[in-house]
Short mmCIF file of C-alpha atoms in Angstrom, two decimals:
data_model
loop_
_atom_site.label_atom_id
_atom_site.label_comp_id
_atom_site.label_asym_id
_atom_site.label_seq_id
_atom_site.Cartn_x
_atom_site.Cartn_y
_atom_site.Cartn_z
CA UNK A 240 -93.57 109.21 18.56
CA UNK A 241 -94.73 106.71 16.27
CA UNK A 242 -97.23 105.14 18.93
CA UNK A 243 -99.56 108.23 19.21
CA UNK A 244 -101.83 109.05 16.83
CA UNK A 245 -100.46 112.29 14.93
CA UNK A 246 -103.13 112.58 12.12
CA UNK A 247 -102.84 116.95 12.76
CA UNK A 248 -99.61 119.19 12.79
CA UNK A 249 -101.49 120.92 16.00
CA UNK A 250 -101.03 116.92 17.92
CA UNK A 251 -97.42 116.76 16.11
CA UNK A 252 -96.21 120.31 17.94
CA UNK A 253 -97.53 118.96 21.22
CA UNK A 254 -96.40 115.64 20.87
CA UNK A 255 -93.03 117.26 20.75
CA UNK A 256 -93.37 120.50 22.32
CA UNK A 257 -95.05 119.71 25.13
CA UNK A 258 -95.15 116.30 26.07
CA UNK A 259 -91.85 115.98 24.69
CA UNK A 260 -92.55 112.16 23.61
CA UNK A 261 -89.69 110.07 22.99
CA UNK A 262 -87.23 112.68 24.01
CA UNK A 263 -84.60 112.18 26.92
CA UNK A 264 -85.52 112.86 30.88
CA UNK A 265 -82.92 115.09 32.22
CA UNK A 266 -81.13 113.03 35.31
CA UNK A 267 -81.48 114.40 38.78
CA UNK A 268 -80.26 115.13 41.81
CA UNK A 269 -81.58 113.03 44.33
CA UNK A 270 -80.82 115.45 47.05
CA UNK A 271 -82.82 118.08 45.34
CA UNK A 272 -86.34 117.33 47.30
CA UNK A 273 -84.48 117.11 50.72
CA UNK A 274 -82.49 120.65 49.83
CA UNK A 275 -85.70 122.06 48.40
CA UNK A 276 -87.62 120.87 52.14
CA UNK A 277 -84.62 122.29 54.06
CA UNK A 278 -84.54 125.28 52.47
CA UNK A 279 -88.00 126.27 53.43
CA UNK A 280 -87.94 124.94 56.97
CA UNK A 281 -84.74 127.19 57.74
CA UNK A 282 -86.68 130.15 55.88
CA UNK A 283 -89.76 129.23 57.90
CA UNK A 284 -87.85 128.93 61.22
CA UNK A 285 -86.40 132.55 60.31
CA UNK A 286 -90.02 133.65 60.95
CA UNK A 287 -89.60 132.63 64.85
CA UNK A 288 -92.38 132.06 67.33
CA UNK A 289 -94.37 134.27 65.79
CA UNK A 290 -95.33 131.67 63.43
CA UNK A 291 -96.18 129.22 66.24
CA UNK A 292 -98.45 131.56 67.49
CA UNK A 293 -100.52 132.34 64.56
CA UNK A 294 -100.42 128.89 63.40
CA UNK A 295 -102.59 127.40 66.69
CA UNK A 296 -104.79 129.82 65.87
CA UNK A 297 -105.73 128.91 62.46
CA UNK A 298 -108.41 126.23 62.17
CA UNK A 299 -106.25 122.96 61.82
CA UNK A 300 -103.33 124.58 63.39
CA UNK A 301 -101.13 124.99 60.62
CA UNK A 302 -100.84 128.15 58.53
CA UNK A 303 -101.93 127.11 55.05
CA UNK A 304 -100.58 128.36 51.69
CA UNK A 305 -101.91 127.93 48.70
CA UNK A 306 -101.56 128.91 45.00
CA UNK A 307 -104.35 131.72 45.84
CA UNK A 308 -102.80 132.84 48.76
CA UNK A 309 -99.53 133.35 46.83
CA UNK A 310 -101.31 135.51 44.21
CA UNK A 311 -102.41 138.28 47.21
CA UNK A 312 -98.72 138.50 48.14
CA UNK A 313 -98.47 141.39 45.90
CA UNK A 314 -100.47 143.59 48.24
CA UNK A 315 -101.94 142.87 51.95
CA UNK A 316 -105.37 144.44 51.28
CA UNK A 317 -105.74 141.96 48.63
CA UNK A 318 -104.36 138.87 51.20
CA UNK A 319 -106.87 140.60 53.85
CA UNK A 320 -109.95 141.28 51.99
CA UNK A 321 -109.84 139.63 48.77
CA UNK A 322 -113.59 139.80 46.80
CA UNK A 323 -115.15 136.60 47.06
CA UNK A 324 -115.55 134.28 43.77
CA UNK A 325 -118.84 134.71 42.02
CA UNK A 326 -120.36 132.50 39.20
CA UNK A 327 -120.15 133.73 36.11
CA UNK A 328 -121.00 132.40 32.69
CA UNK A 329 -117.11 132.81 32.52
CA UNK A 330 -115.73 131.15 35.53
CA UNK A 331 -118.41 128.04 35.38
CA UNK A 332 -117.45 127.78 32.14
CA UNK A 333 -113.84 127.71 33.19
CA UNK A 334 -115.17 124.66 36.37
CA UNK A 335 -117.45 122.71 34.47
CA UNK A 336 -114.56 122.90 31.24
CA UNK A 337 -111.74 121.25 34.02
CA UNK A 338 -114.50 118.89 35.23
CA UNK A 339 -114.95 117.80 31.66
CA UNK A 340 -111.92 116.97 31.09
CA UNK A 341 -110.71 115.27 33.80
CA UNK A 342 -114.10 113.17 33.54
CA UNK A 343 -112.70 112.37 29.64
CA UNK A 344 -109.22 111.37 30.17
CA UNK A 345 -110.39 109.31 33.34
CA UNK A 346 -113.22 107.20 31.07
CA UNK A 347 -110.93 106.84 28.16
CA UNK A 348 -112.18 109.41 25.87
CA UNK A 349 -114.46 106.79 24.31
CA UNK A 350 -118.14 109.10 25.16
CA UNK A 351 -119.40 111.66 22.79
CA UNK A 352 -118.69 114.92 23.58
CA UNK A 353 -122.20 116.00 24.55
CA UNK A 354 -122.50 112.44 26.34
CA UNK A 355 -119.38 113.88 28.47
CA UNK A 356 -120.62 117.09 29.13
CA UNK A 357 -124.47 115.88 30.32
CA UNK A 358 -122.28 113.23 32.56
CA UNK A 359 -120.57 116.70 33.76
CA UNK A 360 -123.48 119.04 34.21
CA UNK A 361 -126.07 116.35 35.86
CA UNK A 362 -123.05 115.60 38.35
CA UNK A 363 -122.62 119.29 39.19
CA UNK A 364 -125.83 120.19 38.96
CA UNK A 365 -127.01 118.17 41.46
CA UNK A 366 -124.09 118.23 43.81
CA UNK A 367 -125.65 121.33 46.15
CA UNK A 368 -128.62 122.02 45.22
CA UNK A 369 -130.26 123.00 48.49
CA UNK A 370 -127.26 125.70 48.77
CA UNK A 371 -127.80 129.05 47.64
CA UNK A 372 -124.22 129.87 47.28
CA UNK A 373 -123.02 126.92 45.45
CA UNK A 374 -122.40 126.24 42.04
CA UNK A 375 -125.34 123.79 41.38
CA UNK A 376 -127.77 126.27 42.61
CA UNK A 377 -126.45 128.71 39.80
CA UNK A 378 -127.00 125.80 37.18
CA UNK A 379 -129.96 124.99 37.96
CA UNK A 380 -131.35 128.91 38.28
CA UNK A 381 -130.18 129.32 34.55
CA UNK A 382 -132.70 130.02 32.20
CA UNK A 383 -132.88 126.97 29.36
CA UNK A 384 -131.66 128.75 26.59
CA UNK A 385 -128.17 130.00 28.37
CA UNK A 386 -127.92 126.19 30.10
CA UNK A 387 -128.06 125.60 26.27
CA UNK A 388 -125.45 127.42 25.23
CA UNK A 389 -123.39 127.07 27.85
CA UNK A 390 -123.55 123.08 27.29
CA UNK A 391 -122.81 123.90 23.80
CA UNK A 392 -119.69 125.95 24.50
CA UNK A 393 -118.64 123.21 26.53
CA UNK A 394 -118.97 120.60 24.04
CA UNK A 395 -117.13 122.63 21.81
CA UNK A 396 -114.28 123.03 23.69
CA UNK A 397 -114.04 119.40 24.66
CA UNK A 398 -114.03 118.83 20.82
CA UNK A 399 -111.31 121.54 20.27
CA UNK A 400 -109.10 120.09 23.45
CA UNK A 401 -109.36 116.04 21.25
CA UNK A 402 -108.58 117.22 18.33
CA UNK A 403 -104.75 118.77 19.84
CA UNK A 404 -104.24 116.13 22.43
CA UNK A 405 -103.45 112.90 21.40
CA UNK A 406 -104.97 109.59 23.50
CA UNK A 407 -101.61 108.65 25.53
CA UNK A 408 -100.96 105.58 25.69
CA UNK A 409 -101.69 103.84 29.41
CA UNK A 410 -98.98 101.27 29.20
CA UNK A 411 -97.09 104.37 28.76
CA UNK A 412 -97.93 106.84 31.19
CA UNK A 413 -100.47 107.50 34.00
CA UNK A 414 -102.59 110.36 34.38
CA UNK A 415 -103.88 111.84 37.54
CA UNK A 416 -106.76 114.48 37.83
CA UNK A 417 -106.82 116.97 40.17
CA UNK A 418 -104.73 114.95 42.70
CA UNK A 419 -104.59 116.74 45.83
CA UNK A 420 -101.04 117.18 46.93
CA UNK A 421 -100.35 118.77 50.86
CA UNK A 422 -96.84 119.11 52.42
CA UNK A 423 -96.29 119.73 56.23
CA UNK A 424 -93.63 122.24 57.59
CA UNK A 425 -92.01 123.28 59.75
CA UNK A 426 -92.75 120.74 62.47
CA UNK A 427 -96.77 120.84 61.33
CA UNK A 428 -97.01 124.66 61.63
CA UNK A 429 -97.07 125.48 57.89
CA UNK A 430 -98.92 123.38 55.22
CA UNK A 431 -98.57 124.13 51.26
CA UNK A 432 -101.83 122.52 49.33
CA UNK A 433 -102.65 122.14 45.96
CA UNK A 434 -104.44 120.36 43.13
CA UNK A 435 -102.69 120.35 40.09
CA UNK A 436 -105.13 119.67 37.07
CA UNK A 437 -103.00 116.93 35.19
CA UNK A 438 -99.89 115.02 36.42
CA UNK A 439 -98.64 112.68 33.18
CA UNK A 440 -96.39 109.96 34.87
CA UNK A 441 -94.37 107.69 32.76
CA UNK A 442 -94.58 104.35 33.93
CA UNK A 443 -90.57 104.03 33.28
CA UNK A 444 -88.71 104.14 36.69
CA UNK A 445 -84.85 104.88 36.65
CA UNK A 446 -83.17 108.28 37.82
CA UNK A 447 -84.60 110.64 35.45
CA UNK A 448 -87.52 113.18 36.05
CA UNK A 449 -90.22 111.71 34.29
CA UNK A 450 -93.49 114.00 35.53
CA UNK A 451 -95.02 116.29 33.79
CA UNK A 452 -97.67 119.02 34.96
CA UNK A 453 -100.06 120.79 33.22
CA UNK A 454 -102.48 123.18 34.39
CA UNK A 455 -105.44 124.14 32.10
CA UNK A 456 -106.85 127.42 31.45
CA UNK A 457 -110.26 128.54 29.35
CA UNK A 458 -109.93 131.65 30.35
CA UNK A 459 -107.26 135.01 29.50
CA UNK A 460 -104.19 134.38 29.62
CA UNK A 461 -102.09 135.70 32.63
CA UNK A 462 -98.21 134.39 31.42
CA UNK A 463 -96.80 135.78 34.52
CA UNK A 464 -99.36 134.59 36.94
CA UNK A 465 -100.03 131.36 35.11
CA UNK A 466 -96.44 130.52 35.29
CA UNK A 467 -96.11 131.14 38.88
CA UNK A 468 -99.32 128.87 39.35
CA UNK A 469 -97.30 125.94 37.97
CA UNK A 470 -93.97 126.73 39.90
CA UNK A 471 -96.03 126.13 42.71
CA UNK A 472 -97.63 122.74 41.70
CA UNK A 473 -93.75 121.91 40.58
CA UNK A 474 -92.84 122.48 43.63
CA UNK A 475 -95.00 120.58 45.20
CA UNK A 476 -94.66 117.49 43.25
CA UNK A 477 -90.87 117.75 43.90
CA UNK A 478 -91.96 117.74 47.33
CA UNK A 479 -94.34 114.93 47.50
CA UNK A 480 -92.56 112.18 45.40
CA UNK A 481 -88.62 113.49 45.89
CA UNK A 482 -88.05 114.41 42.20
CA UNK A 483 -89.32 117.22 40.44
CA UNK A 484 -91.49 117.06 37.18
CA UNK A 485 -89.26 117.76 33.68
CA UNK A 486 -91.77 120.29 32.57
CA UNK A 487 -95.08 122.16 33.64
CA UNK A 488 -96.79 123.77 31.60
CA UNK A 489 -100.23 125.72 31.22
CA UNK A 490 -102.33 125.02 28.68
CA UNK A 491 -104.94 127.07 27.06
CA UNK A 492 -107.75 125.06 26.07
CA UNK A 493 -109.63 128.29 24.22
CA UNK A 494 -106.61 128.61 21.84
CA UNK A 495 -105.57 125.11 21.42
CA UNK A 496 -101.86 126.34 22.96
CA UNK A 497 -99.61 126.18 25.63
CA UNK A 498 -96.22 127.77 27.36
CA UNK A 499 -94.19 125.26 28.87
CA UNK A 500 -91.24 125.06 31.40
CA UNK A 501 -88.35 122.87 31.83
CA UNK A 502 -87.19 121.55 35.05
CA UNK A 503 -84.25 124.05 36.35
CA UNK A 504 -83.27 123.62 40.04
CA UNK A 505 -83.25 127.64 40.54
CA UNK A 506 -86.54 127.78 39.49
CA UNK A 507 -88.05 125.78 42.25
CA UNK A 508 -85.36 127.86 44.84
CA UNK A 509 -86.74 130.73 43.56
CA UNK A 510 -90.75 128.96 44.18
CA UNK A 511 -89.82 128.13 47.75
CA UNK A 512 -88.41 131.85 48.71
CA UNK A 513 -91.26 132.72 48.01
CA UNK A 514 -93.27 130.42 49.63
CA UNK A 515 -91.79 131.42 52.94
CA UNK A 516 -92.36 135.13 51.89
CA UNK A 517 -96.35 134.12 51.35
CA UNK A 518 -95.64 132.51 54.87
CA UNK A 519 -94.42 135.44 56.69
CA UNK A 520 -97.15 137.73 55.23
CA UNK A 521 -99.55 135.66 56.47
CA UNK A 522 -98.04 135.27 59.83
CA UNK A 523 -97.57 139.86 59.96
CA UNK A 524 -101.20 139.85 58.96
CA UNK A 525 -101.97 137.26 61.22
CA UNK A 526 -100.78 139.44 64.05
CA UNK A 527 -101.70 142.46 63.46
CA UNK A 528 -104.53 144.68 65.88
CA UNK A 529 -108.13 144.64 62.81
CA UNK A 530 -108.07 148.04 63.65
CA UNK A 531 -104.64 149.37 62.68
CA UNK A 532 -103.81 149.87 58.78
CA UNK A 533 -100.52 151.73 59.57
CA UNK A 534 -98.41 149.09 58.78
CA UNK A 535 -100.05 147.23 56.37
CA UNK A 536 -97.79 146.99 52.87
CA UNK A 537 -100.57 148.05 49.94
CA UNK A 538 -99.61 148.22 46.16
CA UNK A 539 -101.77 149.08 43.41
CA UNK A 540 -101.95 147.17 40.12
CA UNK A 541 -104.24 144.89 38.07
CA UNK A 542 -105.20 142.85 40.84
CA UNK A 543 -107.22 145.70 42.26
CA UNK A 544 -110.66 144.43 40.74
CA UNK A 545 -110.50 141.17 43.03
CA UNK A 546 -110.02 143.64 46.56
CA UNK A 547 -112.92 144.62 48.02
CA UNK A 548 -111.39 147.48 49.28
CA UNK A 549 -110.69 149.38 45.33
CA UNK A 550 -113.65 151.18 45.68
CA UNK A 551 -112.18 153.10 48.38
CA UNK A 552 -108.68 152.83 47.93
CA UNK A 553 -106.09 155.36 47.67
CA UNK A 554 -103.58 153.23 46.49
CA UNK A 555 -105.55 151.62 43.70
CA UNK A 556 -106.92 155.07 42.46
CA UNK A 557 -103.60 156.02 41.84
CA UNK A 558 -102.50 152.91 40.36
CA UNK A 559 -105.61 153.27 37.87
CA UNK A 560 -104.52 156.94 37.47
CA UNK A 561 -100.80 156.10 36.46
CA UNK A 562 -102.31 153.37 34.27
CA UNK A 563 -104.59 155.85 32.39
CA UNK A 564 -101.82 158.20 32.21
CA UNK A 565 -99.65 155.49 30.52
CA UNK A 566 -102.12 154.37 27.96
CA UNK A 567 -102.15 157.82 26.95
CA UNK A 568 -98.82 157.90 26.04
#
């Protein structure tokens, strides 16, 4: 680790925590990716002609999952009628915070931090204006004292995220930024899509899993939801290159900490089962009459708030009763 700078215990515990520099790659399988790819088209196939079915009917002709769409699988009224995203000091916080520091890593971390984050907001701002619903329209309705702060924050937390990670080395490793990553199934009828925030490549090649993938967060942490965020990514790096990453890991940006994962071939088994469950919710609901909520498989829980159908709900009253109840004692 001697060739990163390691002035700070907090870049010392990463160094070796998380990026785990100049510890040994695990060797792998090189049948893993094609296992992994069978696995899900059998699981997919299981689904029958259903899936063909629903899949010509979605615009591109593929049934698409994503990380999001794997988050409703806990409940269709959530996968059916999720509430739709709304700027928030919080959440473009959270956007312009990713955008910041993918923008620093790519340039070298040589700017200032306020340099960075005008480079950011001017770029956003002016991205959609003439949109009502987009996120430079909310910008640029902000009053100038909360653009203020809210450049502030930024800066801040660009400072905080330096001062724990390390510059890497680039005759060392490569870093990609939000690098889109789709994967066709099932002869074109499913498609799994993502954009992992950072993918740290060492340039080494030999037979060793040398990826690692980190997802950053500004916001509250979710450990269970976070870390099936990343199994998805994983998965789809596996995927994509035909070995899977060492470690993924989320980390919070906020609190200058992170939870990490190692590479362990059950985990990603695990990822793709229930990939083809997202799959085969997606293909019920895609099937189903808009009228009939017989069948449809609700469950209440703290993923109410983002259904528009709580307000309403039978299911998520009692789910906020039995969580009252609880906190009660």
């Amino acid at each position: 680790m001697m060739d990163l700078p390691l002035e700070s215990p907090a870049r010392q515990r990463l160094a070796s925590d998380l990026l785990g520099w100049g510890e040994p790659r695990p060797r792998i399988d090189p049948q893993v990716a094609d296992e992994l790819r069978g696995h899900l088209d059998a699981g997919l196939a299981a689904i029958g002609d259903d899936l063909g079915r629903v899949a010509t009917a979605q615009r591109g002709g593929h049934v698409l999952v994503t990380k999001t769409k794997l988050d409703r699988l806990v409940c269709d009224g959530l996968q059916l009628d999720a509430a739709p995203f709304q700027y928030t000091h919080a959440s473009v916080r959270g956007i312009l915070g990713h955008a910041m520091v993918a923008h620093d890593l790519d340039a070298g971390r040589i700017e200032p931090a306020a340099k960075v984050v005008e480079v950011v907001w001017q770029a956003e701002a002016s991205r959609r204006p003439g949109d009502p619903a987009s996120l430079s329209a909310w910008m640029n309705e902000q009053p100038p004292d909360h653009a203020h702060q809210l450049r502030a924050e930024l800066a801040d937390l660009l400072e905080g995220f330096r001062e724990v990670w390390p510059p890497l080395p680039p005759e060392r490793v490569r870093i990609r930024t939000e690098e889109a990553i789709g994967i066709s199934l099932a002869d074109g009828h499913v498609r799994l899509f993502g954009r992992p925030d950072l993918l740290i490549d060492s340039r080494h090649r030999d037979d060793r899993a040398r990826t690692l993938v980190v997802d950053l967060k500004t916001g509250r942490p979710r450990s269970e939801h976070d870390r099936h965020e990343l199994r998805f990514y994983a998965l789809l790096v596996t995927l994509s290159r035909g070995r899977p990453p060492f470690r993924w890991a989320t980390y919070y940006v906020t609190e200058g900490r992170h939870e990490a994962e190692d590479y362990r071939p059950e985990v990603l088994e695990a990822t793709a089962r229930r990939v083809i469950d997202g799959a085969r919710q997606l293909v019920r609901l895609g099937l189903r009459d808009p009228g009939d909520e017989q069948d449809l498989q609700l469950r209440g829980g703290s993923w109410c708030f983002m259904c528009q159908r709580e307000p309403d709900c039978e299911v998520a009253a009692a789910a906020r009763m039995e969580h009252a109840l609880d906190q009660l004692g």
